[in-house]
XYZ file of C-alpha atoms in Angstrom:
331
model
C 23.193 6.688 -16.926
C 20.321 7.970 -19.012
C 20.146 10.927 -21.293
C 18.115 14.117 -21.498
C 18.963 15.613 -24.853
C 22.770 15.506 -24.887
C 23.259 15.508 -21.118
C 23.967 12.235 -19.300
C 22.242 11.853 -15.922
C 22.774 9.129 -13.358
C 20.181 6.423 -12.904
C 20.086 4.634 -9.553
C 23.753 5.283 -8.821
C 23.902 4.394 -5.128
C 27.603 5.139 -4.866
C 27.063 8.679 -6.200
C 24.177 9.102 -3.763
C 26.403 8.151 -0.820
C 29.089 10.567 -1.985
C 26.554 13.396 -2.286
C 25.144 12.616 1.153
C 28.589 12.573 2.756
C 29.563 15.866 1.121
C 26.419 17.593 2.441
C 26.845 16.192 5.953
C 30.460 17.337 6.102
C 29.314 20.884 5.280
C 26.916 20.914 8.214
C 28.109 21.467 11.761
C 25.154 20.114 13.713
C 26.097 16.877 15.558
C 22.937 15.229 14.245
C 23.847 16.209 10.698
C 21.332 18.962 10.015
C 20.221 22.429 10.819
C 22.918 24.916 9.910
C 22.072 25.363 6.232
C 18.982 27.211 5.080
C 18.573 24.522 2.460
C 16.943 21.295 3.612
C 19.179 18.252 3.645
C 17.334 16.048 1.140
C 17.223 18.908 -1.358
C 20.964 19.555 -0.962
C 21.843 15.872 -1.396
C 19.677 15.529 -4.489
C 21.323 18.535 -6.126
C 24.768 17.018 -5.688
C 23.519 13.611 -6.799
C 22.176 14.894 -10.109
C 24.936 17.464 -10.676
C 28.178 17.228 -8.663
C 29.480 20.457 -10.239
C 28.258 23.122 -7.814
C 28.893 25.862 -10.383
C 25.737 24.581 -12.076
C 23.622 25.004 -8.921
C 21.251 27.910 -8.248
C 21.611 29.522 -11.667
C 19.457 32.506 -12.756
C 17.358 31.511 -15.778
C 14.516 33.542 -17.327
C 13.987 35.583 -14.167
C 13.962 32.537 -11.852
C 16.592 30.528 -9.997
C 17.002 27.023 -11.436
C 18.202 24.377 -8.979
C 20.505 22.972 -11.679
C 21.293 24.415 -15.094
C 23.866 22.901 -17.448
C 24.170 22.794 -21.225
C 20.658 24.102 -21.824
C 19.045 21.575 -19.468
C 17.301 22.347 -16.187
C 16.689 20.088 -13.186
C 14.201 21.267 -10.565
C 14.107 19.403 -7.234
C 10.852 19.808 -5.371
C 10.065 18.093 -2.061
C 6.376 18.884 -2.416
C 3.953 21.729 -3.104
C 4.181 21.614 -6.900
C 2.071 24.784 -7.005
C 5.358 26.662 -6.708
C 6.614 25.010 -9.885
C 3.906 26.370 -12.170
C 5.428 29.796 -12.934
C 8.876 28.252 -13.402
C 7.586 25.590 -15.784
C 5.661 28.192 -17.762
C 8.912 30.134 -18.252
C 11.304 27.197 -18.747
C 9.460 24.627 -20.860
C 9.148 26.631 -24.101
C 12.941 27.079 -24.150
C 14.614 24.257 -22.217
C 14.425 20.583 -21.383
C 13.292 20.342 -17.759
C 13.452 17.375 -15.419
C 11.427 17.627 -12.215
C 12.715 15.518 -9.335
C 10.364 14.543 -6.491
C 12.128 12.623 -3.684
C 9.649 10.160 -2.146
C 10.200 8.703 1.346
C 10.338 4.920 0.987
C 11.009 3.608 4.504
C 10.747 6.414 7.031
C 11.658 6.602 10.700
C 10.134 9.388 12.813
C 12.164 11.155 15.504
C 10.530 13.761 17.724
C 12.475 16.784 18.937
C 11.711 18.912 21.979
C 11.941 22.567 20.921
C 13.148 23.808 24.295
C 15.750 21.190 25.221
C 16.595 19.705 21.827
C 16.060 16.239 23.287
C 15.346 13.554 20.704
C 12.952 10.636 21.031
C 13.729 7.078 19.946
C 13.174 6.193 16.318
C 9.739 4.880 15.334
C 9.218 3.389 11.887
C 6.323 4.828 9.912
C 3.776 2.189 8.852
C 3.556 3.816 5.402
C 5.955 2.569 2.713
C 6.331 5.140 -0.041
C 6.048 4.288 -3.727
C 5.862 6.125 -7.029
C 2.074 6.505 -6.820
C 2.574 9.014 -4.000
C 3.720 11.438 -6.700
C 0.286 11.723 -8.296
C -1.303 14.200 -5.822
C 1.606 16.548 -6.569
C 1.471 15.906 -10.324
C -2.155 17.025 -10.294
C -0.953 20.503 -9.307
C 0.928 20.815 -12.623
C -1.656 18.977 -14.690
C -1.607 21.576 -17.468
C 2.090 20.845 -18.174
C 1.878 17.042 -18.233
C 2.543 15.744 -21.709
C 4.838 18.620 -22.682
C 7.683 17.209 -24.835
C 10.316 19.116 -22.850
C 9.164 17.805 -19.459
C 10.489 14.679 -17.751
C 10.449 13.338 -14.197
C 12.599 11.398 -11.753
C 11.104 9.871 -8.611
C 13.889 8.668 -6.282
C 12.636 6.459 -3.450
C 14.724 7.274 -0.388
C 14.981 5.641 3.023
C 15.188 8.483 5.532
C 14.887 9.742 9.079
C 12.334 12.518 9.584
C 12.795 14.921 12.485
C 9.640 16.638 13.706
C 9.234 19.330 16.362
C 6.899 18.721 19.286
C 4.964 21.930 18.621
C 1.564 20.665 17.502
C -1.857 21.545 18.869
C -2.750 18.149 20.364
C -2.048 17.085 23.946
C 1.039 15.126 22.944
C 2.048 18.004 20.592
C 2.315 15.648 17.611
C -0.797 16.497 15.606
C -0.212 19.634 13.565
C 3.518 19.500 14.287
C 6.207 21.002 12.028
C 8.785 19.010 10.109
C 12.290 20.153 11.031
C 14.342 18.237 8.494
C 14.751 14.868 6.784
C 18.011 12.948 6.755
C 18.477 10.629 3.751
C 19.843 7.203 4.650
C 19.899 5.262 1.379
C 18.661 5.440 -2.204
C 16.275 2.510 -2.551
C 15.094 2.927 -6.131
C 14.594 5.516 -8.855
C 11.714 5.679 -11.337
C 12.288 7.651 -14.509
C 9.643 9.240 -16.719
C 11.525 10.451 -19.771
C 8.458 10.886 -21.973
C 4.706 10.791 -21.383
C 4.349 7.185 -22.596
C 6.651 6.075 -19.784
C 3.771 6.547 -17.324
C 2.428 3.318 -18.824
C 4.922 1.431 -16.654
C 2.736 2.353 -13.647
C -0.226 0.320 -14.932
C 0.177 -3.231 -13.526
C 0.429 -5.701 -16.394
C -1.576 -8.338 -14.479
C -4.581 -6.002 -14.320
C -7.525 -7.373 -16.283
C -9.238 -4.806 -18.504
C -11.503 -3.004 -18.136
C -10.892 -2.217 -14.480
C -12.207 0.053 -11.749
C -10.317 2.292 -9.335
C -10.789 -0.348 -6.636
C -9.351 -3.122 -8.830
C -6.390 -0.939 -9.826
C -5.656 -0.217 -6.151
C -5.812 -3.897 -5.228
C -3.465 -5.079 -7.976
C -1.033 -2.166 -7.526
C -1.042 -2.702 -3.751
C -1.874 0.908 -2.934
C -4.599 2.748 -1.054
C -7.728 3.548 -3.010
C -7.195 7.274 -2.469
C -3.901 7.079 -4.374
C -5.547 5.124 -7.181
C -8.303 7.750 -7.321
C -5.707 10.456 -7.929
C -3.648 8.383 -10.373
C -6.302 7.169 -12.833
C -7.766 10.586 -13.785
C -4.258 11.880 -14.487
C -3.325 8.801 -16.512
C -6.544 9.352 -18.464
C -5.717 13.035 -18.941
C -2.327 12.026 -20.395
C -4.066 9.501 -22.696
C -2.304 6.553 -21.090
C -5.710 5.183 -20.091
C -9.173 5.798 -21.479
C -12.603 5.343 -19.965
C -14.514 2.269 -21.085
C -17.995 2.877 -19.724
C -19.280 2.161 -16.234
C -19.898 -0.818 -14.004
C -22.670 0.211 -11.676
C -21.625 3.593 -10.307
C -17.900 3.155 -10.992
C -16.043 4.195 -14.131
C -14.173 1.536 -16.067
C -10.694 2.134 -17.481
C -8.497 0.448 -20.065
C -5.147 1.092 -21.724
C -5.634 3.771 -24.382
C -5.520 2.547 -28.027
C -2.521 4.727 -28.898
C -0.511 2.951 -26.187
C -1.013 -0.409 -27.900
C 1.422 0.162 -30.717
C 2.363 -3.438 -31.335
C 1.123 -6.610 -29.672
C -2.446 -5.901 -28.596
C -2.809 -9.101 -26.633
C -2.499 -9.312 -22.883
C 1.057 -10.473 -22.182
C 1.646 -13.344 -19.794
C 3.746 -13.002 -16.681
C 7.367 -13.936 -17.120
C 8.667 -16.484 -14.610
C 11.911 -14.807 -13.579
C 13.043 -13.585 -10.195
C 13.464 -9.829 -10.131
C 14.113 -7.211 -7.492
C 10.655 -6.424 -6.100
C 11.210 -3.483 -3.852
C 8.105 -1.366 -4.325
C 4.473 -2.087 -4.732
C 3.743 -2.343 -8.421
C 4.164 -6.113 -8.559
C 7.900 -6.014 -9.333
C 10.488 -4.002 -11.159
C 9.756 -5.846 -14.394
C 6.266 -4.318 -14.422
C 7.767 -0.877 -14.990
C 8.925 -1.867 -18.443
C 6.556 -4.727 -19.287
C 4.059 -2.590 -21.217
C 6.806 -0.847 -23.120
C 8.187 -4.200 -24.212
C 4.894 -5.883 -25.071
C 2.285 -3.238 -25.811
C 5.045 -1.293 -27.562
C 5.624 -4.311 -29.790
C 9.277 -4.389 -28.803
C 11.424 -7.339 -29.860
C 14.679 -8.455 -28.297
C 17.633 -8.040 -30.655
C 21.008 -8.550 -29.037
C 21.190 -5.943 -26.302
C 18.722 -3.428 -27.722
C 14.980 -3.293 -28.211
C 13.093 -1.992 -31.228
C 9.620 -2.062 -32.799
C 8.441 -2.895 -36.272
C 6.897 0.586 -36.522
C 10.262 2.209 -35.832
C 9.181 3.342 -32.374
C 12.430 3.791 -30.476
C 12.097 2.723 -26.859
C 14.759 4.972 -25.404
C 16.545 4.074 -22.249
C 15.480 0.414 -22.077
C 18.340 -1.944 -22.554
C 18.182 -4.494 -19.762
C 20.442 -7.196 -18.475
C 19.323 -9.792 -15.956
C 22.155 -10.261 -13.490
C 21.894 -11.806 -10.059
C 18.118 -11.590 -10.209
C 18.051 -7.826 -10.776
C 17.211 -5.636 -13.747
C 19.995 -3.354 -14.811
C 19.145 -0.315 -16.904
C 21.379 0.817 -19.740
C 20.902 3.443 -22.400
C 19.820 2.200 -25.828
C 21.907 4.276 -28.225
C 21.397 2.385 -31.471
C 18.701 0.407 -33.204
C 19.395 -3.166 -34.237
């Protein structure tokens, strides 16, 4: 669990995800598990995952319909096209805590559907493995709201089947085709951004400073296009700052205000962790908070000499995995 204000929200609760998925599938009458609800399947599952109480779903707030509203907190689940979020965020953020959820396909299998007969093709695995950096093109659409103290994010990485209609313009009808629905299979991981500084976890700790877009992409294991969309936004949020140029390329470094404690480059820690997605390993997501935040281990909580409270980062190493717990008290 982690907390937004006074409301507890699940964090990587795979059992709750399976329960939400089963409940949605039982509501639908299609033999393939989709199609009878106006609401898309991933969206419906995510709503039940974050708030099982359906009385809190689709609640009118400030002239808009909030996906989830409970105890003064709003959760908006958006599968893409963050342009639609702008008017809602403008109305909600001055008055409420808002968490925006963007489900990201992790491993995806494509299934093609004939519109006339309903015949389905065999599954084909997409060569693209999704990661948290795929959120940045969408985040750019709400750039003016990034950094707002009432705004937080959750990026669940979901293994899923994607059904597409053979209605495209190409000879095989695949190019320009329409997506029919996506069926979630499993919750692989979940990345939480509770405050702006948490974006620092997306800067690989093995990256030598200053660095270029190309170097960032290589170390993070992502395409250069994704790095090109990520670094300007990280700079806009003052997570990174520009440090001159090398030839025709801009150089970047961690912004001074993000180096609250130990200013020295930390060394890699030789422990085996769950390394599911491409930002070196799970430990990287919290490495900067622990070292650049000047955080010291004290029992089961972390704190800084400056009194900077690293919320939400109590970790236990068990069976080679990082477990996340909520830090409720300082040492």
